[in-house]
JSON list of C-alpha atoms and ligand atoms in Angstrom, two decimals:
[
{"chain": "A", "resi": 396, "resn": "UNK", "atom": "CA", "xyz": [-28.01, 86.03, -17.57]},
{"chain": "A", "resi": 397, "resn": "UNK", "atom": "CA", "xyz": [-27.04, 83.10, -19.77]},
{"chain": "A", "resi": 398, "resn": "UNK", "atom": "CA", "xyz": [-24.23, 80.80, -18.62]},
{"chain": "A", "resi": 399, "resn": "UNK", "atom": "CA", "xyz": [-20.77, 81.77, -19.90]},
{"chain": "A", "resi": 400, "resn": "UNK", "atom": "CA", "xyz": [-17.91, 79.31, -20.42]},
{"chain": "A", "resi": 401, "resn": "UNK", "atom": "CA", "xyz": [-14.56, 79.61, -18.69]},
{"chain": "A", "resi": 402, "resn": "UNK", "atom": "CA", "xyz": [-12.87, 80.34, -22.01]},
{"chain": "A", "resi": 403, "resn": "UNK", "atom": "CA", "xyz": [-15.35, 83.11, -22.88]},
{"chain": "A", "resi": 404, "resn": "UNK", "atom": "CA", "xyz": [-14.76, 84.63, -19.44]},
{"chain": "A", "resi": 405, "resn": "UNK", "atom": "CA", "xyz": [-10.96, 84.59, -19.84]},
{"chain": "A", "resi": 406, "resn": "UNK", "atom": "CA", "xyz": [-11.28, 86.11, -23.34]},
{"chain": "A", "resi": 407, "resn": "UNK", "atom": "CA", "xyz": [-13.58, 88.90, -22.08]},
{"chain": "A", "resi": 408, "resn": "UNK", "atom": "CA", "xyz": [-11.20, 91.00, -19.98]},
{"chain": "A", "resi": 409, "resn": "UNK", "atom": "CA", "xyz": [-10.53, 94.42, -21.49]},
{"chain": "A", "resi": 410, "resn": "UNK", "atom": "CA", "xyz": [-8.13, 95.89, -18.94]},
{"chain": "A", "resi": 411, "resn": "UNK", "atom": "CA", "xyz": [-5.51, 93.25, -18.25]},
{"chain": "A", "resi": 412, "resn": "UNK", "atom": "CA", "xyz": [-2.97, 91.33, -20.30]},
{"chain": "A", "resi": 413, "resn": "UNK", "atom": "CA", "xyz": [-3.67, 87.88, -21.76]},
{"chain": "A", "resi": 414, "resn": "UNK", "atom": "CA", "xyz": [-1.18, 86.50, -19.22]},
{"chain": "A", "resi": 415, "resn": "UNK", "atom": "CA", "xyz": [-3.04, 88.03, -16.32]},
{"chain": "A", "resi": 416, "resn": "UNK", "atom": "CA", "xyz": [-6.36, 86.78, -17.69]},
{"chain": "A", "resi": 417, "resn": "UNK", "atom": "CA", "xyz": [-4.91, 83.26, -17.81]},
{"chain": "A", "resi": 418, "resn": "UNK", "atom": "CA", "xyz": [-3.89, 83.44, -14.14]},
{"chain": "A", "resi": 419, "resn": "UNK", "atom": "CA", "xyz": [-7.26, 84.64, -12.84]},
{"chain": "A", "resi": 420, "resn": "UNK", "atom": "CA", "xyz": [-9.01, 81.96, -10.77]},
{"chain": "A", "resi": 421, "resn": "UNK", "atom": "CA", "xyz": [-12.72, 81.46, -11.24]},
{"chain": "A", "resi": 422, "resn": "UNK", "atom": "CA", "xyz": [-15.11, 81.35, -8.26]},
{"chain": "A", "resi": 423, "resn": "UNK", "atom": "CA", "xyz": [-14.69, 78.14, -6.24]},
{"chain": "A", "resi": 424, "resn": "UNK", "atom": "CA", "xyz": [-18.33, 77.21, -6.88]},
{"chain": "A", "resi": 425, "resn": "UNK", "atom": "CA", "xyz": [-18.23, 78.19, -10.57]},
{"chain": "A", "resi": 426, "resn": "UNK", "atom": "CA", "xyz": [-19.68, 74.84, -11.71]},
{"chain": "A", "resi": 427, "resn": "UNK", "atom": "CA", "xyz": [-22.75, 75.47, -9.53]},
{"chain": "A", "resi": 428, "resn": "UNK", "atom": "CA", "xyz": [-23.34, 79.08, -10.52]},
{"chain": "A", "resi": 429, "resn": "UNK", "atom": "CA", "xyz": [-27.05, 79.96, -10.40]},
{"chain": "A", "resi": 430, "resn": "UNK", "atom": "CA", "xyz": [-26.91, 81.97, -13.64]},
{"chain": "A", "resi": 431, "resn": "UNK", "atom": "CA", "xyz": [-30.64, 82.67, -13.54]},
{"chain": "A", "resi": 432, "resn": "UNK", "atom": "CA", "xyz": [-30.22, 84.77, -10.40]},
{"chain": "A", "resi": 433, "resn": "UNK", "atom": "CA", "xyz": [-27.40, 86.86, -11.85]},
{"chain": "A", "resi": 434, "resn": "UNK", "atom": "CA", "xyz": [-27.35, 89.99, -14.01]},
{"chain": "A", "resi": 435, "resn": "UNK", "atom": "CA", "xyz": [-23.54, 89.88, -14.11]},
{"chain": "A", "resi": 436, "resn": "UNK", "atom": "CA", "xyz": [-20.84, 87.66, -12.61]},
{"chain": "A", "resi": 437, "resn": "UNK", "atom": "CA", "xyz": [-18.74, 89.29, -9.90]},
{"chain": "A", "resi": 438, "resn": "UNK", "atom": "CA", "xyz": [-16.23, 87.59, -7.61]},
{"chain": "A", "resi": 439, "resn": "UNK", "atom": "CA", "xyz": [-13.02, 87.91, -5.67]},
{"chain": "A", "resi": 440, "resn": "UNK", "atom": "CA", "xyz": [-10.12, 85.87, -7.08]},
{"chain": "A", "resi": 441, "resn": "UNK", "atom": "CA", "xyz": [-9.71, 82.92, -4.65]},
{"chain": "A", "resi": 442, "resn": "UNK", "atom": "CA", "xyz": [-5.96, 82.99, -5.25]},
{"chain": "A", "resi": 443, "resn": "UNK", "atom": "CA", "xyz": [-5.50, 86.77, -4.98]},
{"chain": "A", "resi": 444, "resn": "UNK", "atom": "CA", "xyz": [-7.85, 88.41, -2.44]},
{"chain": "A", "resi": 445, "resn": "UNK", "atom": "CA", "xyz": [-7.05, 91.94, -3.60]},
{"chain": "A", "resi": 446, "resn": "UNK", "atom": "CA", "xyz": [-8.17, 91.15, -7.14]},
{"chain": "A", "resi": 447, "resn": "UNK", "atom": "CA", "xyz": [-11.87, 91.14, -8.07]},
{"chain": "A", "resi": 448, "resn": "UNK", "atom": "CA", "xyz": [-13.52, 90.53, -11.40]},
{"chain": "A", "resi": 449, "resn": "UNK", "atom": "CA", "xyz": [-16.71, 91.57, -13.13]},
{"chain": "A", "resi": 450, "resn": "UNK", "atom": "CA", "xyz": [-18.08, 89.88, -16.26]},
{"chain": "A", "resi": 451, "resn": "UNK", "atom": "CA", "xyz": [-21.06, 91.66, -17.79]},
{"chain": "A", "resi": 452, "resn": "UNK", "atom": "CA", "xyz": [-23.18, 90.13, -20.57]},
{"chain": "A", "resi": 453, "resn": "UNK", "atom": "CA", "xyz": [-23.73, 92.28, -23.64]},
{"chain": "A", "resi": 454, "resn": "UNK", "atom": "CA", "xyz": [-24.87, 92.24, -27.26]},
{"chain": "A", "resi": 455, "resn": "UNK", "atom": "CA", "xyz": [-21.26, 91.82, -28.41]},
{"chain": "A", "resi": 456, "resn": "UNK", "atom": "CA", "xyz": [-20.54, 89.06, -25.91]},
{"chain": "A", "resi": 457, "resn": "UNK", "atom": "CA", "xyz": [-19.35, 89.25, -22.32]},
{"chain": "A", "resi": 458, "resn": "UNK", "atom": "CA", "xyz": [-17.24, 92.17, -21.13]},
{"chain": "A", "resi": 459, "resn": "UNK", "atom": "CA", "xyz": [-14.78, 91.48, -18.31]},
{"chain": "A", "resi": 460, "resn": "UNK", "atom": "CA", "xyz": [-13.22, 94.08, -16.03]},
{"chain": "A", "resi": 461, "resn": "UNK", "atom": "CA", "xyz": [-10.43, 93.41, -13.55]},
{"chain": "A", "resi": 462, "resn": "UNK", "atom": "CA", "xyz": [-10.68, 95.41, -10.31]},
{"chain": "A", "resi": 463, "resn": "UNK", "atom": "CA", "xyz": [-8.29, 95.94, -7.42]},
{"chain": "A", "resi": 464, "resn": "UNK", "atom": "CA", "xyz": [-9.51, 96.33, -3.90]},
{"chain": "A", "resi": 465, "resn": "UNK", "atom": "CA", "xyz": [-7.44, 98.39, -1.52]},
{"chain": "A", "resi": 466, "resn": "UNK", "atom": "CA", "xyz": [-5.43, 96.75, 1.27]},
{"chain": "A", "resi": 467, "resn": "UNK", "atom": "CA", "xyz": [-7.55, 96.35, 4.40]},
{"chain": "A", "resi": 468, "resn": "UNK", "atom": "CA", "xyz": [-7.60, 99.57, 6.32]},
{"chain": "A", "resi": 469, "resn": "UNK", "atom": "CA", "xyz": [-8.93, 100.63, 9.65]},
{"chain": "A", "resi": 470, "resn": "UNK", "atom": "CA", "xyz": [-12.68, 100.92, 9.71]},
{"chain": "A", "resi": 471, "resn": "UNK", "atom": "CA", "xyz": [-13.63, 104.19, 8.13]},
{"chain": "A", "resi": 472, "resn": "UNK", "atom": "CA", "xyz": [-15.68, 106.83, 9.82]},
{"chain": "A", "resi": 473, "resn": "UNK", "atom": "CA", "xyz": [-18.33, 106.32, 7.19]},
{"chain": "A", "resi": 474, "resn": "UNK", "atom": "CA", "xyz": [-21.40, 104.98, 8.92]},
{"chain": "A", "resi": 475, "resn": "UNK", "atom": "CA", "xyz": [-23.14, 103.77, 5.86]},
{"chain": "A", "resi": 476, "resn": "UNK", "atom": "CA", "xyz": [-22.73, 103.89, 2.17]},
{"chain": "A", "resi": 477, "resn": "UNK", "atom": "CA", "xyz": [-24.37, 102.85, -1.02]},
{"chain": "A", "resi": 478, "resn": "UNK", "atom": "CA", "xyz": [-23.31, 100.60, -3.88]},
{"chain": "A", "resi": 479, "resn": "UNK", "atom": "CA", "xyz": [-23.14, 102.60, -7.11]},
{"chain": "A", "resi": 480, "resn": "UNK", "atom": "CA", "xyz": [-24.38, 99.67, -9.16]},
{"chain": "A", "resi": 481, "resn": "UNK", "atom": "CA", "xyz": [-27.42, 98.36, -7.29]},
{"chain": "A", "resi": 482, "resn": "UNK", "atom": "CA", "xyz": [-27.92, 101.30, -4.86]},
{"chain": "A", "resi": 483, "resn": "UNK", "atom": "CA", "xyz": [-28.14, 98.93, -1.88]},
{"chain": "A", "resi": 484, "resn": "UNK", "atom": "CA", "xyz": [-27.41, 100.76, 1.36]},
{"chain": "A", "resi": 485, "resn": "UNK", "atom": "CA", "xyz": [-24.83, 99.07, 3.56]},
{"chain": "A", "resi": 486, "resn": "UNK", "atom": "CA", "xyz": [-22.90, 99.70, 6.75]},
{"chain": "A", "resi": 487, "resn": "UNK", "atom": "CA", "xyz": [-19.44, 100.93, 5.77]},
{"chain": "A", "resi": 488, "resn": "UNK", "atom": "CA", "xyz": [-17.85, 97.45, 5.57]},
{"chain": "A", "resi": 489, "resn": "UNK", "atom": "CA", "xyz": [-20.45, 96.35, 3.06]},
{"chain": "A", "resi": 490, "resn": "UNK", "atom": "CA", "xyz": [-19.15, 98.63, 0.33]},
{"chain": "A", "resi": 491, "resn": "UNK", "atom": "CA", "xyz": [-15.62, 98.81, -1.05]},
{"chain": "A", "resi": 492, "resn": "UNK", "atom": "CA", "xyz": [-13.90, 101.32, -3.27]},
{"chain": "A", "resi": 493, "resn": "UNK", "atom": "CA", "xyz": [-12.82, 99.19, -6.22]},
{"chain": "A", "resi": 494, "resn": "UNK", "atom": "CA", "xyz": [-10.25, 100.52, -8.66]},
{"chain": "A", "resi": 495, "resn": "UNK", "atom": "CA", "xyz": [-10.09, 99.40, -12.30]},
{"chain": "A", "resi": 496, "resn": "UNK", "atom": "CA", "xyz": [-7.06, 100.10, -14.52]},
{"chain": "A", "resi": 497, "resn": "UNK", "atom": "CA", "xyz": [-8.22, 101.74, -17.75]},
{"chain": "A", "resi": 498, "resn": "UNK", "atom": "CA", "xyz": [-8.16, 99.57, -20.88]},
{"chain": "A", "resi": 499, "resn": "UNK", "atom": "CA", "xyz": [-5.26, 99.87, -23.31]},
{"chain": "A", "resi": 500, "resn": "UNK", "atom": "CA", "xyz": [-2.34, 102.30, -23.25]},
{"chain": "A", "resi": 501, "resn": "UNK", "atom": "CA", "xyz": [-3.98, 104.59, -20.68]},
{"chain": "A", "resi": 502, "resn": "UNK", "atom": "CA", "xyz": [-4.13, 101.73, -18.21]},
{"chain": "A", "resi": 503, "resn": "UNK", "atom": "CA", "xyz": [-0.52, 100.72, -18.91]},
{"chain": "A", "resi": 504, "resn": "UNK", "atom": "CA", "xyz": [0.48, 104.28, -18.00]},
{"chain": "A", "resi": 505, "resn": "UNK", "atom": "CA", "xyz": [-1.19, 103.72, -14.61]},
{"chain": "A", "resi": 506, "resn": "UNK", "atom": "CA", "xyz": [-4.54, 105.47, -15.12]},
{"chain": "A", "resi": 507, "resn": "UNK", "atom": "CA", "xyz": [-7.55, 104.00, -13.38]},
{"chain": "A", "resi": 508, "resn": "UNK", "atom": "CA", "xyz": [-11.10, 104.70, -12.28]},
{"chain": "A", "resi": 509, "resn": "UNK", "atom": "CA", "xyz": [-12.61, 103.89, -8.90]},
{"chain": "A", "resi": 510, "resn": "UNK", "atom": "CA", "xyz": [-16.15, 103.39, -7.64]},
{"chain": "A", "resi": 511, "resn": "UNK", "atom": "CA", "xyz": [-17.97, 102.09, -4.56]},
{"chain": "A", "resi": 512, "resn": "UNK", "atom": "CA", "xyz": [-19.61, 98.71, -5.08]},
{"chain": "A", "resi": 513, "resn": "UNK", "atom": "CA", "xyz": [-21.02, 96.01, -2.81]},
{"chain": "A", "resi": 514, "resn": "UNK", "atom": "CA", "xyz": [-17.88, 94.40, -1.25]},
{"chain": "A", "resi": 515, "resn": "UNK", "atom": "CA", "xyz": [-18.99, 90.93, -2.35]},
{"chain": "A", "resi": 516, "resn": "UNK", "atom": "CA", "xyz": [-20.12, 92.10, -5.82]},
{"chain": "A", "resi": 517, "resn": "UNK", "atom": "CA", "xyz": [-23.39, 90.25, -5.20]},
{"chain": "A", "resi": 518, "resn": "UNK", "atom": "CA", "xyz": [-25.63, 93.11, -6.40]},
{"chain": "A", "resi": 519, "resn": "UNK", "atom": "CA", "xyz": [-27.89, 90.67, -8.27]},
{"chain": "A", "resi": 520, "resn": "UNK", "atom": "CA", "xyz": [-28.66, 88.83, -5.02]},
{"chain": "A", "resi": 521, "resn": "UNK", "atom": "CA", "xyz": [-29.38, 92.00, -3.05]},
{"chain": "A", "resi": 522, "resn": "UNK", "atom": "CA", "xyz": [-31.72, 93.17, -5.80]},
{"chain": "A", "resi": 523, "resn": "UNK", "atom": "CA", "xyz": [-33.64, 89.87, -5.58]},
{"chain": "A", "resi": 524, "resn": "UNK", "atom": "CA", "xyz": [-33.71, 89.82, -1.76]},
{"chain": "A", "resi": 525, "resn": "UNK", "atom": "CA", "xyz": [-31.62, 86.62, -1.77]},
{"chain": "A", "resi": 526, "resn": "UNK", "atom": "CA", "xyz": [-28.93, 88.30, 0.31]},
{"chain": "A", "resi": 527, "resn": "UNK", "atom": "CA", "xyz": [-29.43, 91.01, 2.91]},
{"chain": "A", "resi": 528, "resn": "UNK", "atom": "CA", "xyz": [-26.96, 93.72, 3.85]},
{"chain": "A", "resi": 529, "resn": "UNK", "atom": "CA", "xyz": [-25.47, 93.29, 7.32]},
{"chain": "A", "resi": 530, "resn": "UNK", "atom": "CA", "xyz": [-26.48, 96.02, 9.73]},
{"chain": "A", "resi": 531, "resn": "UNK", "atom": "CA", "xyz": [-28.27, 98.09, 7.20]},
{"chain": "A", "resi": 532, "resn": "UNK", "atom": "CA", "xyz": [-28.68, 101.55, 8.68]},
{"chain": "A", "resi": 533, "resn": "UNK", "atom": "CA", "xyz": [-30.70, 103.13, 5.94]},
{"chain": "A", "resi": 534, "resn": "UNK", "atom": "CA", "xyz": [-33.95, 101.55, 5.04]},
{"chain": "A", "resi": 535, "resn": "UNK", "atom": "CA", "xyz": [-35.40, 102.76, 1.81]},
{"chain": "A", "resi": 536, "resn": "UNK", "atom": "CA", "xyz": [-38.76, 102.04, 0.38]},
{"chain": "A", "resi": 537, "resn": "UNK", "atom": "CA", "xyz": [-38.30, 101.00, -3.23]},
{"chain": "A", "resi": 538, "resn": "UNK", "atom": "CA", "xyz": [-41.28, 101.59, -5.44]},
{"chain": "A", "resi": 539, "resn": "UNK", "atom": "CA", "xyz": [-39.62, 100.18, -8.58]},
{"chain": "A", "resi": 540, "resn": "UNK", "atom": "CA", "xyz": [-40.22, 96.61, -9.72]},
{"chain": "A", "resi": 541, "resn": "UNK", "atom": "CA", "xyz": [-37.39, 94.10, -9.79]},
{"chain": "A", "resi": 542, "resn": "UNK", "atom": "CA", "xyz": [-37.05, 94.48, -13.58]},
{"chain": "A", "resi": 543, "resn": "UNK", "atom": "CA", "xyz": [-36.80, 98.25, -13.21]},
{"chain": "A", "resi": 544, "resn": "UNK", "atom": "CA", "xyz": [-34.17, 97.96, -10.48]},
{"chain": "A", "resi": 545, "resn": "UNK", "atom": "CA", "xyz": [-32.17, 95.47, -12.58]},
{"chain": "A", "resi": 546, "resn": "UNK", "atom": "CA", "xyz": [-32.38, 97.84, -15.54]},
{"chain": "A", "resi": 547, "resn": "UNK", "atom": "CA", "xyz": [-31.13, 100.69, -13.36]},
{"chain": "A", "resi": 548, "resn": "UNK", "atom": "CA", "xyz": [-28.25, 98.57, -12.01]},
{"chain": "A", "resi": 549, "resn": "UNK", "atom": "CA", "xyz": [-27.20, 97.48, -15.49]},
{"chain": "A", "resi": 550, "resn": "UNK", "atom": "CA", "xyz": [-27.30, 101.11, -16.68]},
{"chain": "A", "resi": 551, "resn": "UNK", "atom": "CA", "xyz": [-25.05, 102.09, -13.77]},
{"chain": "A", "resi": 552, "resn": "UNK", "atom": "CA", "xyz": [-22.70, 99.20, -14.51]},
{"chain": "A", "resi": 553, "resn": "UNK", "atom": "CA", "xyz": [-22.59, 100.05, -18.22]},
{"chain": "A", "resi": 554, "resn": "UNK", "atom": "CA", "xyz": [-21.58, 103.62, -17.32]},
{"chain": "A", "resi": 555, "resn": "UNK", "atom": "CA", "xyz": [-18.69, 102.25, -15.25]},
{"chain": "A", "resi": 556, "resn": "UNK", "atom": "CA", "xyz": [-17.46, 99.80, -17.91]},
{"chain": "A", "resi": 557, "resn": "UNK", "atom": "CA", "xyz": [-17.64, 102.64, -20.45]},
{"chain": "A", "resi": 558, "resn": "UNK", "atom": "CA", "xyz": [-15.33, 104.71, -18.28]},
{"chain": "A", "resi": 559, "resn": "UNK", "atom": "CA", "xyz": [-12.90, 101.76, -18.07]},
{"chain": "A", "resi": 560, "resn": "UNK", "atom": "CA", "xyz": [-12.84, 101.46, -21.86]},
{"chain": "A", "resi": 561, "resn": "UNK", "atom": "CA", "xyz": [-12.74, 105.16, -22.72]},
{"chain": "B", "resi": 177, "resn": "ZN", "atom": "ZN1", "xyz": [-24.29, 96.42, -5.32]}
]
């Protein structure tokens, strides 16, 4: 993806107030972001560990979604699970159920959508083999090319952001 400025990121969030968007902290290493390795920017707010952010490039400019991660719970009985964006298989701690308030009035009334994503939101790096899941229990042979897997991930992500905005 192309580099995005801090201002464009703050202006991109569709499901939080302007005040909240102002208080979001960018990734600590934002200045060194390897944009060329990323299909979207995803990070945990360094000042608020239960808040995570996604910024997805698009024809109409970047689209930002604020996510909440649940409080840490006891390890689940799930032995492995799969990210719904990049379809990487992880041990249970490698995926997290993220919850996004819906955009607009529906979100202010408390409505939200949830989905399982890579806990570190580093789908782009898993797709490129630049990061490996810890203790991966399911090994899948992928016959698709990197471009095809990126297309699939971005389609999955677009379906999620559409639900947030609907
Ligand atoms: Zn993922």
